Structures are given as structure tokens and as C-alpha cells.
PDB file of N, CA and C in Angstrom:
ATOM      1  N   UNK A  13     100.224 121.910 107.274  1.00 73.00           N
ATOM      2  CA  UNK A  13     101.466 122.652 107.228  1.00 73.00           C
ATOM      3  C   UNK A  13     101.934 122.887 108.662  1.00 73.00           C
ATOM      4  N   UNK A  14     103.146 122.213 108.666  1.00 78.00           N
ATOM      5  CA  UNK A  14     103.433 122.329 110.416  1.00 78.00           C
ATOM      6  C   UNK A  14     104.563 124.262 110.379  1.00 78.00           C
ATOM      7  N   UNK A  15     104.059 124.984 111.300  1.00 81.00           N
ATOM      8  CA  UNK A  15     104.307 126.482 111.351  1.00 81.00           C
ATOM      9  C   UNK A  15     106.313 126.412 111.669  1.00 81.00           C
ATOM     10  N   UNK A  16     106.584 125.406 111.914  1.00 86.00           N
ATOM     11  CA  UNK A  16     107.801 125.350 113.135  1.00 86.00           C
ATOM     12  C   UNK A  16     108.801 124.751 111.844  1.00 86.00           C
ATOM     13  N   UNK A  17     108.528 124.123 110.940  1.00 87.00           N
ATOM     14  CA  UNK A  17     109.109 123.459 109.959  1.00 87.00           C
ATOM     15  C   UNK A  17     108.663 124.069 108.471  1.00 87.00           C
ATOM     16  N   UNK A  18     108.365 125.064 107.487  1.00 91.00           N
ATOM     17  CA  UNK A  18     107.243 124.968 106.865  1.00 91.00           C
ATOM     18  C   UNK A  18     108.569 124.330 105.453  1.00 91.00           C
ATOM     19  N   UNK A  19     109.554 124.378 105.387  1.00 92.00           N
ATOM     20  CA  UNK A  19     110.112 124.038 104.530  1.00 92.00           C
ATOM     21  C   UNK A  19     109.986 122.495 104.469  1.00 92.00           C
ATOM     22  N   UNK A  20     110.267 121.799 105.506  1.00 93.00           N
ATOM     23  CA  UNK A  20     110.211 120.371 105.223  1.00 93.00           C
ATOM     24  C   UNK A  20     108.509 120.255 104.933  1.00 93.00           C
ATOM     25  N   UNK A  21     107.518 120.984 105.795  1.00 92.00           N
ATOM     26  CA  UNK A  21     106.226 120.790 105.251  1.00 92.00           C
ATOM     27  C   UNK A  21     105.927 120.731 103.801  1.00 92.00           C
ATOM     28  N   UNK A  22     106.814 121.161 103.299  1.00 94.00           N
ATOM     29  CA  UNK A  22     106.578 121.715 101.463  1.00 94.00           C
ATOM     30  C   UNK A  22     107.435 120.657 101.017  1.00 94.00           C
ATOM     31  N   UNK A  23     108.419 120.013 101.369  1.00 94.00           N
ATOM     32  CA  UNK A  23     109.043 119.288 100.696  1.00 94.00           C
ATOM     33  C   UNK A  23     108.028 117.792 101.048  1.00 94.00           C
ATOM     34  N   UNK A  24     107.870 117.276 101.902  1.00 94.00           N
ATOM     35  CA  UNK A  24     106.875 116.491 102.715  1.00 94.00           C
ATOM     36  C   UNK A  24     105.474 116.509 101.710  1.00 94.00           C
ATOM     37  N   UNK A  25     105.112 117.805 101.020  1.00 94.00           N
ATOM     38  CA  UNK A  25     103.808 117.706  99.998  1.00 94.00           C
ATOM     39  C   UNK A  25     104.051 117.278  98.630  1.00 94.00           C
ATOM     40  N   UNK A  26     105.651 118.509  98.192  1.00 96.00           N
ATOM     41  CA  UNK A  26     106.003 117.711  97.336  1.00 96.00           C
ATOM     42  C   UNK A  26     106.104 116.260  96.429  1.00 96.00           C
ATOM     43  N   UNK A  27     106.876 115.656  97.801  1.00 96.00           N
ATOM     44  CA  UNK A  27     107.331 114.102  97.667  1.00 96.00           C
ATOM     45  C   UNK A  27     105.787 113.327  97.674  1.00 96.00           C
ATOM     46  N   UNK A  28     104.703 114.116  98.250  1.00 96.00           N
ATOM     47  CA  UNK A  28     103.708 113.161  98.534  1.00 96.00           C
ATOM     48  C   UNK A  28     102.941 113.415  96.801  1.00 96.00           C
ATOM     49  N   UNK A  29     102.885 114.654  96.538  1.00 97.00           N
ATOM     50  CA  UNK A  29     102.326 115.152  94.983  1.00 97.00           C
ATOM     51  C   UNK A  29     103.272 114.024  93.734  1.00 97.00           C
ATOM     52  N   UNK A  30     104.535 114.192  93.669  1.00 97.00           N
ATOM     53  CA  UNK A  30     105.461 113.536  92.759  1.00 97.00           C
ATOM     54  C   UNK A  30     105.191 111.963  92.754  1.00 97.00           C
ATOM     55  N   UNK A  31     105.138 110.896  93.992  1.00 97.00           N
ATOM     56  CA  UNK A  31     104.940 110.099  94.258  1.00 97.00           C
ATOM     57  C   UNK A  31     103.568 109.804  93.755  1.00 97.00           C
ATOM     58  N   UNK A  32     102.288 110.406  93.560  1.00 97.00           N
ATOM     59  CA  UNK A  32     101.047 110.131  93.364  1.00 97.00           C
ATOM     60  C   UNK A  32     101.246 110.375  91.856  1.00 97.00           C
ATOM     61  N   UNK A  33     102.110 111.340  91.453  1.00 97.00           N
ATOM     62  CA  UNK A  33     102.033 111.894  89.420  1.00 97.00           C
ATOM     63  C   UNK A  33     102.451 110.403  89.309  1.00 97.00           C
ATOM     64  N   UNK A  34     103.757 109.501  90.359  1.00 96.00           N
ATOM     65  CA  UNK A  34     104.764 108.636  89.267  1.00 96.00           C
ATOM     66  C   UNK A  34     103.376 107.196  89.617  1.00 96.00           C
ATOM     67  N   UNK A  35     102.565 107.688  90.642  1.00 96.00           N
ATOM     68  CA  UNK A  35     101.611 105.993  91.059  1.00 96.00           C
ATOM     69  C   UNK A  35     100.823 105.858  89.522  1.00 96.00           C
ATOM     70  N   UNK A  36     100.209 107.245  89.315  1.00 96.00           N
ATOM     71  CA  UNK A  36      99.015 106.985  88.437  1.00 96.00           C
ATOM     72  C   UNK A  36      99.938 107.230  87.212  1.00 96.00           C
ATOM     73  N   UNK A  37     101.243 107.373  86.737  1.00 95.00           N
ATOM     74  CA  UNK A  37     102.040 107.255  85.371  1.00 95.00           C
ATOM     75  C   UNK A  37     102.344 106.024  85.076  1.00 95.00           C
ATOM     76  N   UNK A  38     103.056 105.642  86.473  1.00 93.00           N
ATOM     77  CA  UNK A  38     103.135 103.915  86.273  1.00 93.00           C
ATOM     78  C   UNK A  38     102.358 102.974  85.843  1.00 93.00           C
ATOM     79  N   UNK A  39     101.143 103.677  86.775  1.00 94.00           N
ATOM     80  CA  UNK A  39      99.614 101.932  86.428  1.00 94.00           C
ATOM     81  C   UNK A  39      99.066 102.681  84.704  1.00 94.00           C
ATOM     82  N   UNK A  40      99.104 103.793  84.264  1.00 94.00           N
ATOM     83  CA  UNK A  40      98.895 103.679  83.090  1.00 94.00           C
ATOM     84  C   UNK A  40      99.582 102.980  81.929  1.00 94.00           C
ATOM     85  N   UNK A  41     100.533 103.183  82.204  1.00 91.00           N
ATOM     86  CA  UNK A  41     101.595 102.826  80.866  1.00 91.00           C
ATOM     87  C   UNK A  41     101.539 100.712  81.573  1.00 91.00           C
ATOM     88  N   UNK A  42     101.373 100.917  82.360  1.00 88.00           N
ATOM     89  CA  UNK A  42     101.924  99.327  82.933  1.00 88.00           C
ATOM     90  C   UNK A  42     100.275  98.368  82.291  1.00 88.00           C
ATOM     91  N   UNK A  43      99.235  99.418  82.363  1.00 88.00           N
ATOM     92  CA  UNK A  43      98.164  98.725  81.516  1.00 88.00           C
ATOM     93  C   UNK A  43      98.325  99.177  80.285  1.00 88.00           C
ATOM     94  N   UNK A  44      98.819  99.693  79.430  1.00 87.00           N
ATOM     95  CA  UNK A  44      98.975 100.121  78.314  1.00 87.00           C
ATOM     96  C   UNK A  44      99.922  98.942  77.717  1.00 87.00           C
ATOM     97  N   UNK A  45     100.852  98.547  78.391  1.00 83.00           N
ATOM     98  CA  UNK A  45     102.033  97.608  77.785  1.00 83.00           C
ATOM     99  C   UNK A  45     101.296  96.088  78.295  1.00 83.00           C
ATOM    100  N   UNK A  46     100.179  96.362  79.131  1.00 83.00           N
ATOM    101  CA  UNK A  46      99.623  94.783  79.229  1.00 83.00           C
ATOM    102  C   UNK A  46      99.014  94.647  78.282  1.00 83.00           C
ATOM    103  N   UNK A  47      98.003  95.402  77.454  1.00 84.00           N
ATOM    104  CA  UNK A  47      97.137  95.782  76.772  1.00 84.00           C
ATOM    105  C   UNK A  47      97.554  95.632  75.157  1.00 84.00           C
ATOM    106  N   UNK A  48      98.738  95.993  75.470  1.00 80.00           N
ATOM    107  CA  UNK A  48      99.127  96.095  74.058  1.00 80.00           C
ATOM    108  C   UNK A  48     100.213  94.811  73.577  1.00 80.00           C
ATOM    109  N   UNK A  49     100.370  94.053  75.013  1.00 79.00           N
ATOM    110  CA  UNK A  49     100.978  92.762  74.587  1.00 79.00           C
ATOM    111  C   UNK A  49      99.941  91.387  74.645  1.00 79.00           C
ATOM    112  N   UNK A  50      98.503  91.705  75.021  1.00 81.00           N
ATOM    113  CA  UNK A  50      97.572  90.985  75.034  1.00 81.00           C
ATOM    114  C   UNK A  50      96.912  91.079  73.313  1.00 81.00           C
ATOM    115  N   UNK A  51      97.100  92.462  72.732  1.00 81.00           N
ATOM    116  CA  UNK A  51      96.458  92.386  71.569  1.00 81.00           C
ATOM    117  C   UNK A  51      97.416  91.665  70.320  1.00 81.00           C
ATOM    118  N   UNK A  52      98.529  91.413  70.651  1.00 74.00           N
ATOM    119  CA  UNK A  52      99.523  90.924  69.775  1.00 74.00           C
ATOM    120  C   UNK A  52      99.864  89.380  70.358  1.00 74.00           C
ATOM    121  N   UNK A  53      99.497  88.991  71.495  1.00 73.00           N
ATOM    122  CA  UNK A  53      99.249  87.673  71.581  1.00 73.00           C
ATOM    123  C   UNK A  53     100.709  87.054  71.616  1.00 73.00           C
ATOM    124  N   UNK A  54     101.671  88.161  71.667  1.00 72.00           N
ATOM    125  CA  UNK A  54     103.483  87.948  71.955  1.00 72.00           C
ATOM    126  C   UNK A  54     104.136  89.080  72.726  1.00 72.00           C
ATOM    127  N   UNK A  55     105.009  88.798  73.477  1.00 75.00           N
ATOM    128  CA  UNK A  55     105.957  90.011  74.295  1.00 75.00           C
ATOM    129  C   UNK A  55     107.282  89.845  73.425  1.00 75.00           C
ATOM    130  N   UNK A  56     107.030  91.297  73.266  1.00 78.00           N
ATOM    131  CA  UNK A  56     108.359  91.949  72.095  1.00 78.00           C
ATOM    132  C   UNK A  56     109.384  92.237  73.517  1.00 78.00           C
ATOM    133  N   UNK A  57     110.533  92.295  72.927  1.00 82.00           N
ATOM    134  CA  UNK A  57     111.503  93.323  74.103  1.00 82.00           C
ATOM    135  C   UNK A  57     111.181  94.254  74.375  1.00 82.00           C
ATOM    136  N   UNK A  58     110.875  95.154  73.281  1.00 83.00           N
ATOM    137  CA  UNK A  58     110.612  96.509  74.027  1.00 83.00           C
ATOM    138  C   UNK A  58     109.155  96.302  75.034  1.00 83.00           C
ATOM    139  N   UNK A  59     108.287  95.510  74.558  1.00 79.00           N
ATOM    140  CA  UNK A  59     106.994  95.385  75.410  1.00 79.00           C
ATOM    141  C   UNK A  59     107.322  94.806  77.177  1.00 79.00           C
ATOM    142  N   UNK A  60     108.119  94.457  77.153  1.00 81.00           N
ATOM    143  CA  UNK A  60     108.704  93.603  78.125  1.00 81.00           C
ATOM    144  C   UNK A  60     109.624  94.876  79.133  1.00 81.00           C
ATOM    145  N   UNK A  61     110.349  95.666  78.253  1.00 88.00           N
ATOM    146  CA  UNK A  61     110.742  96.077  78.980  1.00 88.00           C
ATOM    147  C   UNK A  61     109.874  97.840  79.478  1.00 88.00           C
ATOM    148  N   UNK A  62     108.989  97.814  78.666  1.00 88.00           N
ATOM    149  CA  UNK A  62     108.513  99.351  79.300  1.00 88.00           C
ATOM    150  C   UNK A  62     107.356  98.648  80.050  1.00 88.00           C
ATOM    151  N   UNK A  63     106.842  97.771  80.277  1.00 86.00           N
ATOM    152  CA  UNK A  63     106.207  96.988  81.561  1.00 86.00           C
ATOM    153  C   UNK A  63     107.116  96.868  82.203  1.00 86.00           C
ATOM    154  N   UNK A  64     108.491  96.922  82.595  1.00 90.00           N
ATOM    155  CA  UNK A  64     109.143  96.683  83.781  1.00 90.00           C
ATOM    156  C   UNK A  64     109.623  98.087  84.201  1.00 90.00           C
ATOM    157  N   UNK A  65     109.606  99.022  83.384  1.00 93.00           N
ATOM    158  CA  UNK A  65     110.152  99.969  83.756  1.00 93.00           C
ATOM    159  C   UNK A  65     108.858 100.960  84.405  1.00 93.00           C
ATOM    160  N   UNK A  66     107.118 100.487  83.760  1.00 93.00           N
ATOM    161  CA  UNK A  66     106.321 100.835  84.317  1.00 93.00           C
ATOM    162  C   UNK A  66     105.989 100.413  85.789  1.00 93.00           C
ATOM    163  N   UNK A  67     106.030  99.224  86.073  1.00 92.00           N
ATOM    164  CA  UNK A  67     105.932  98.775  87.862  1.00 92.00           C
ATOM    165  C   UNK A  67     107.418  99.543  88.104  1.00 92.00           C
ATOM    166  N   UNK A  68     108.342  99.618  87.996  1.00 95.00           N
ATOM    167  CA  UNK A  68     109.256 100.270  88.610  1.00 95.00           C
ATOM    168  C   UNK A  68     109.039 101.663  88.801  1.00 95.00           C
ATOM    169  N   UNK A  69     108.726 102.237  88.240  1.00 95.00           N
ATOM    170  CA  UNK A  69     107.785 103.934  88.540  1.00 95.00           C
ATOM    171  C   UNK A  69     106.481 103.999  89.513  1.00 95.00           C
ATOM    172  N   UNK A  70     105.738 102.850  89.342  1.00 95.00           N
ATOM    173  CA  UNK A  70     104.892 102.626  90.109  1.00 95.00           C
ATOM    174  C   UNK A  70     105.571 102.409  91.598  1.00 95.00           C
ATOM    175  N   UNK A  71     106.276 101.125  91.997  1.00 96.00           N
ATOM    176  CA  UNK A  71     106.935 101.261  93.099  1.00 96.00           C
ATOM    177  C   UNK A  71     107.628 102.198  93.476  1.00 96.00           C
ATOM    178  N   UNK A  72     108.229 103.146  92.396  1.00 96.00           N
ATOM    179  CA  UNK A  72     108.966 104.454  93.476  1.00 96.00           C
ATOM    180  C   UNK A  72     108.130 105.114  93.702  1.00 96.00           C
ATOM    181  N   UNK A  73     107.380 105.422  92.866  1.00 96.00           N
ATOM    182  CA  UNK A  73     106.100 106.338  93.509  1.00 96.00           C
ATOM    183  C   UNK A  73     105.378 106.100  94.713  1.00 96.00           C
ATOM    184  N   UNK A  74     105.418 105.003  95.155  1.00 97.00           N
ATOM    185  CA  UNK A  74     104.951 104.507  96.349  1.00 97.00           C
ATOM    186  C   UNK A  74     105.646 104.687  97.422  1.00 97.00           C
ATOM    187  N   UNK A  75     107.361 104.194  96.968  1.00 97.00           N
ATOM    188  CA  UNK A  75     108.016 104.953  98.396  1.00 97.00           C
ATOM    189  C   UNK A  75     107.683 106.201  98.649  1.00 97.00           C
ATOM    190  N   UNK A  76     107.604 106.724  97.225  1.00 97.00           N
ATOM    191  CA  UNK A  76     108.085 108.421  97.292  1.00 97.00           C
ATOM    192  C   UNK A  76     106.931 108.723  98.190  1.00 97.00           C
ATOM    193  N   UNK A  77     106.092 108.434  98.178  1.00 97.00           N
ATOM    194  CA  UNK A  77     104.379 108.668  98.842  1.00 97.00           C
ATOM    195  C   UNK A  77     104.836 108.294 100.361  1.00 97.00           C
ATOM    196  N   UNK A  78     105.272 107.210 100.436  1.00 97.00           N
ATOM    197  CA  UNK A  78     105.718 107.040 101.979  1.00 97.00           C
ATOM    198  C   UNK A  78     106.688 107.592 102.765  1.00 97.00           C
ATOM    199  N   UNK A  79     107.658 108.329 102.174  1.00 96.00           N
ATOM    200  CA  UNK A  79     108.950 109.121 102.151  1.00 96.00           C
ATOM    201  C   UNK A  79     108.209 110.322 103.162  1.00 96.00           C
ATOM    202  N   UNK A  80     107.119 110.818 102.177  1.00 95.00           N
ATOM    203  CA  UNK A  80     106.478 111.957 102.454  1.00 95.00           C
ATOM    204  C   UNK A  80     105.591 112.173 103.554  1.00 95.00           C
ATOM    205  N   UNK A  81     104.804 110.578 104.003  1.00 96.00           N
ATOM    206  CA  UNK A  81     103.991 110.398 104.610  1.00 96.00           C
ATOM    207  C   UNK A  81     105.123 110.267 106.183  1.00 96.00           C
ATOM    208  N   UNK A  82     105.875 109.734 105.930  1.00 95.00           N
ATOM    209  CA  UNK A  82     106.963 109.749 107.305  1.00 95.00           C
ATOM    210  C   UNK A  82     107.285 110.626 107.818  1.00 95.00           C
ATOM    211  N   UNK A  83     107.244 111.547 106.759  1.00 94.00           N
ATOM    212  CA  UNK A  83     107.754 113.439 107.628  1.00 94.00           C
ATOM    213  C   UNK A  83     105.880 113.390 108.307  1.00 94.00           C
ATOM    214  N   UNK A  84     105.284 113.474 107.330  1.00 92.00           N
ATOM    215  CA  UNK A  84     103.950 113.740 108.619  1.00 92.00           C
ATOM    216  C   UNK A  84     103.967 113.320 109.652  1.00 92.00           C
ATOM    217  N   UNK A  85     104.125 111.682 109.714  1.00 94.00           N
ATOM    218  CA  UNK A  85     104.350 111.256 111.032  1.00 94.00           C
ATOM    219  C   UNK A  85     104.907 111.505 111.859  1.00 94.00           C
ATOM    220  N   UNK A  86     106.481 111.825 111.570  1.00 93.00           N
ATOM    221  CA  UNK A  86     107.295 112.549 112.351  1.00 93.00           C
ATOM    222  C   UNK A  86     106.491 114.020 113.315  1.00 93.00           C
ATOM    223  N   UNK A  87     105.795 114.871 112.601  1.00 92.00           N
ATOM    224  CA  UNK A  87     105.443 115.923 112.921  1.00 92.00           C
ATOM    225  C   UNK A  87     104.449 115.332 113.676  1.00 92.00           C
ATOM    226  N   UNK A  88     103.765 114.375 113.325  1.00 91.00           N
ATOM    227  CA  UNK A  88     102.508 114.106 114.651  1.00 91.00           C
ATOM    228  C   UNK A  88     103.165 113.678 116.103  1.00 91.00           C
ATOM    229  N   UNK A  89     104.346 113.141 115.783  1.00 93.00           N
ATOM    230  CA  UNK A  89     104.802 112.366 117.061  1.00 93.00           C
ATOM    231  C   UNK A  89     105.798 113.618 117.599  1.00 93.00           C
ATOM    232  N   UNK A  90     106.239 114.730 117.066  1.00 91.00           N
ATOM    233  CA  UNK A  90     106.794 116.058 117.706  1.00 91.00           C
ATOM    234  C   UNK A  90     105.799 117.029 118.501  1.00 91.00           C
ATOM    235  N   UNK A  91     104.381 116.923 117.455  1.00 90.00           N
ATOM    236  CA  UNK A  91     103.222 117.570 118.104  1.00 90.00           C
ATOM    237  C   UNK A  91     102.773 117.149 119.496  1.00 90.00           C
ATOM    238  N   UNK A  92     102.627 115.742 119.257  1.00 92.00           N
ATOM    239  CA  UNK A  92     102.179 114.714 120.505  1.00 92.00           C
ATOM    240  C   UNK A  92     103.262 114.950 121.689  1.00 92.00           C
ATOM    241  N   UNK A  93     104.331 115.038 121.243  1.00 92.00           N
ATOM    242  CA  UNK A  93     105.568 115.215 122.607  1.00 92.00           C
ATOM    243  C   UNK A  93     105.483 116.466 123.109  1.00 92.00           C
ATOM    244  N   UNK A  94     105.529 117.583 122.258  1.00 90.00           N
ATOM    245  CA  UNK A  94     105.224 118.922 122.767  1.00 90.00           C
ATOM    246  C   UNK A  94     104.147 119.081 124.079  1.00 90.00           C
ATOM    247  N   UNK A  95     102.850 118.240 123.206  1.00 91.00           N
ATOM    248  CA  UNK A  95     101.735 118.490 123.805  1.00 91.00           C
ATOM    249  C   UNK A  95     101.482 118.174 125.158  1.00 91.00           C
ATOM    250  N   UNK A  96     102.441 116.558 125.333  1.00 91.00           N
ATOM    251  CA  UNK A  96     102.639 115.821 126.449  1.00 91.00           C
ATOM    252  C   UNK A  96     102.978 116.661 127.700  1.00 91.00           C
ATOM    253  N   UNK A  97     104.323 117.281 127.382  1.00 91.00           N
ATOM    254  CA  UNK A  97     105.592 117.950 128.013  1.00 91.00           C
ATOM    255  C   UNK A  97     104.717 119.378 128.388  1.00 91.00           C
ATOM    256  N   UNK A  98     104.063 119.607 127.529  1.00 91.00           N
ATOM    257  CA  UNK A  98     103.292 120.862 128.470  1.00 91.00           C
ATOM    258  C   UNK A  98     101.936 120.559 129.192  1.00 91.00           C
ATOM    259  N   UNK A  99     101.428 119.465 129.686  1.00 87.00           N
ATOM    260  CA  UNK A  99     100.725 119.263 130.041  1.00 87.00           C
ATOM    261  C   UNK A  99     101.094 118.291 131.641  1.00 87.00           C
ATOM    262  N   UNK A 100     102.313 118.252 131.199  1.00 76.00           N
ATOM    263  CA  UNK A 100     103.376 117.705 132.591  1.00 76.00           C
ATOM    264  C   UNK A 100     103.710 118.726 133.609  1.00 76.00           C
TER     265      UNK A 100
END
């Protein structure tokens, strides 16, 4: 939790929490619709399409995870400049 920001810190955990609910919602249902188009030995439409809509949750969840992970970074590379500048 950076003291100087704590709101973006919380939004920054947020995005990183939401992003991890949509990683592990995605790879379930995305093996669930593999699973369940392997036992029928045919892809229905609907099977077809909630496997696409499952990697697509999966990939936002991943930005969303990186979204979040960028504000950290940000804060390491504000910390690091601070730290620099007073040590100058």
C-alpha cells in the first residue's frame, strides 16, 4: 500500500483481485466447454460459443491483472526517483 496514493493503491488491488476472480472463471468454464464438447464428440453453437466467450474472460482477466500490476510499477519507479533525488 503506497501511503502517498492509498486510493489508487486500492484500486491497483482491486483490478489485480477482479482480474485473478475473471483468470480462474475463465479456465474453468473454458475446460468445462472443452470437456463437455469432447464427451459429445460434436461442437454445438452454444458449445462453441461459451468456449469463446470463456478465453475471452480469461484474456481480460489477464490484462486486468496487468492493468493493476502497472500501477505497482509505476509506484516502484516513483519510490526509486524519490529515493534517488534524496540521496543527490
Amino acid at each position: 500500500m503506497n501511503a502517498r496514493f492509498p486510493l489508487l493503491s486500492f484500486i491497483s488491488a482491486v483490478l489485480r483481485l477482479f482480474g485473478a476472480i475473471l483468470v480462474v472463471g475463465g479456465a474453468y468454464f473454458a475446460h468445462e466447454s472443452y470437456q463437455a464438447m469432447q464427451q459429445l464428440h460434436a461442437i454445438s453453437p452454444e458449445d462453441s460459443i461459451r468456449l469463446t466467450e470463456s478465453v475471452a474472460a480469461l484474456l481480460t482477466g489477464l490484462l486486468t491483472i496487468a492493468c493493476g500490476e502497472v500501477i505497482g510499477v509505476l509506484f516502484a519507479i516513483e519510490k526509486n526517483t524519490r529515493r534517488q533525488a534524496a540521496e543527490s
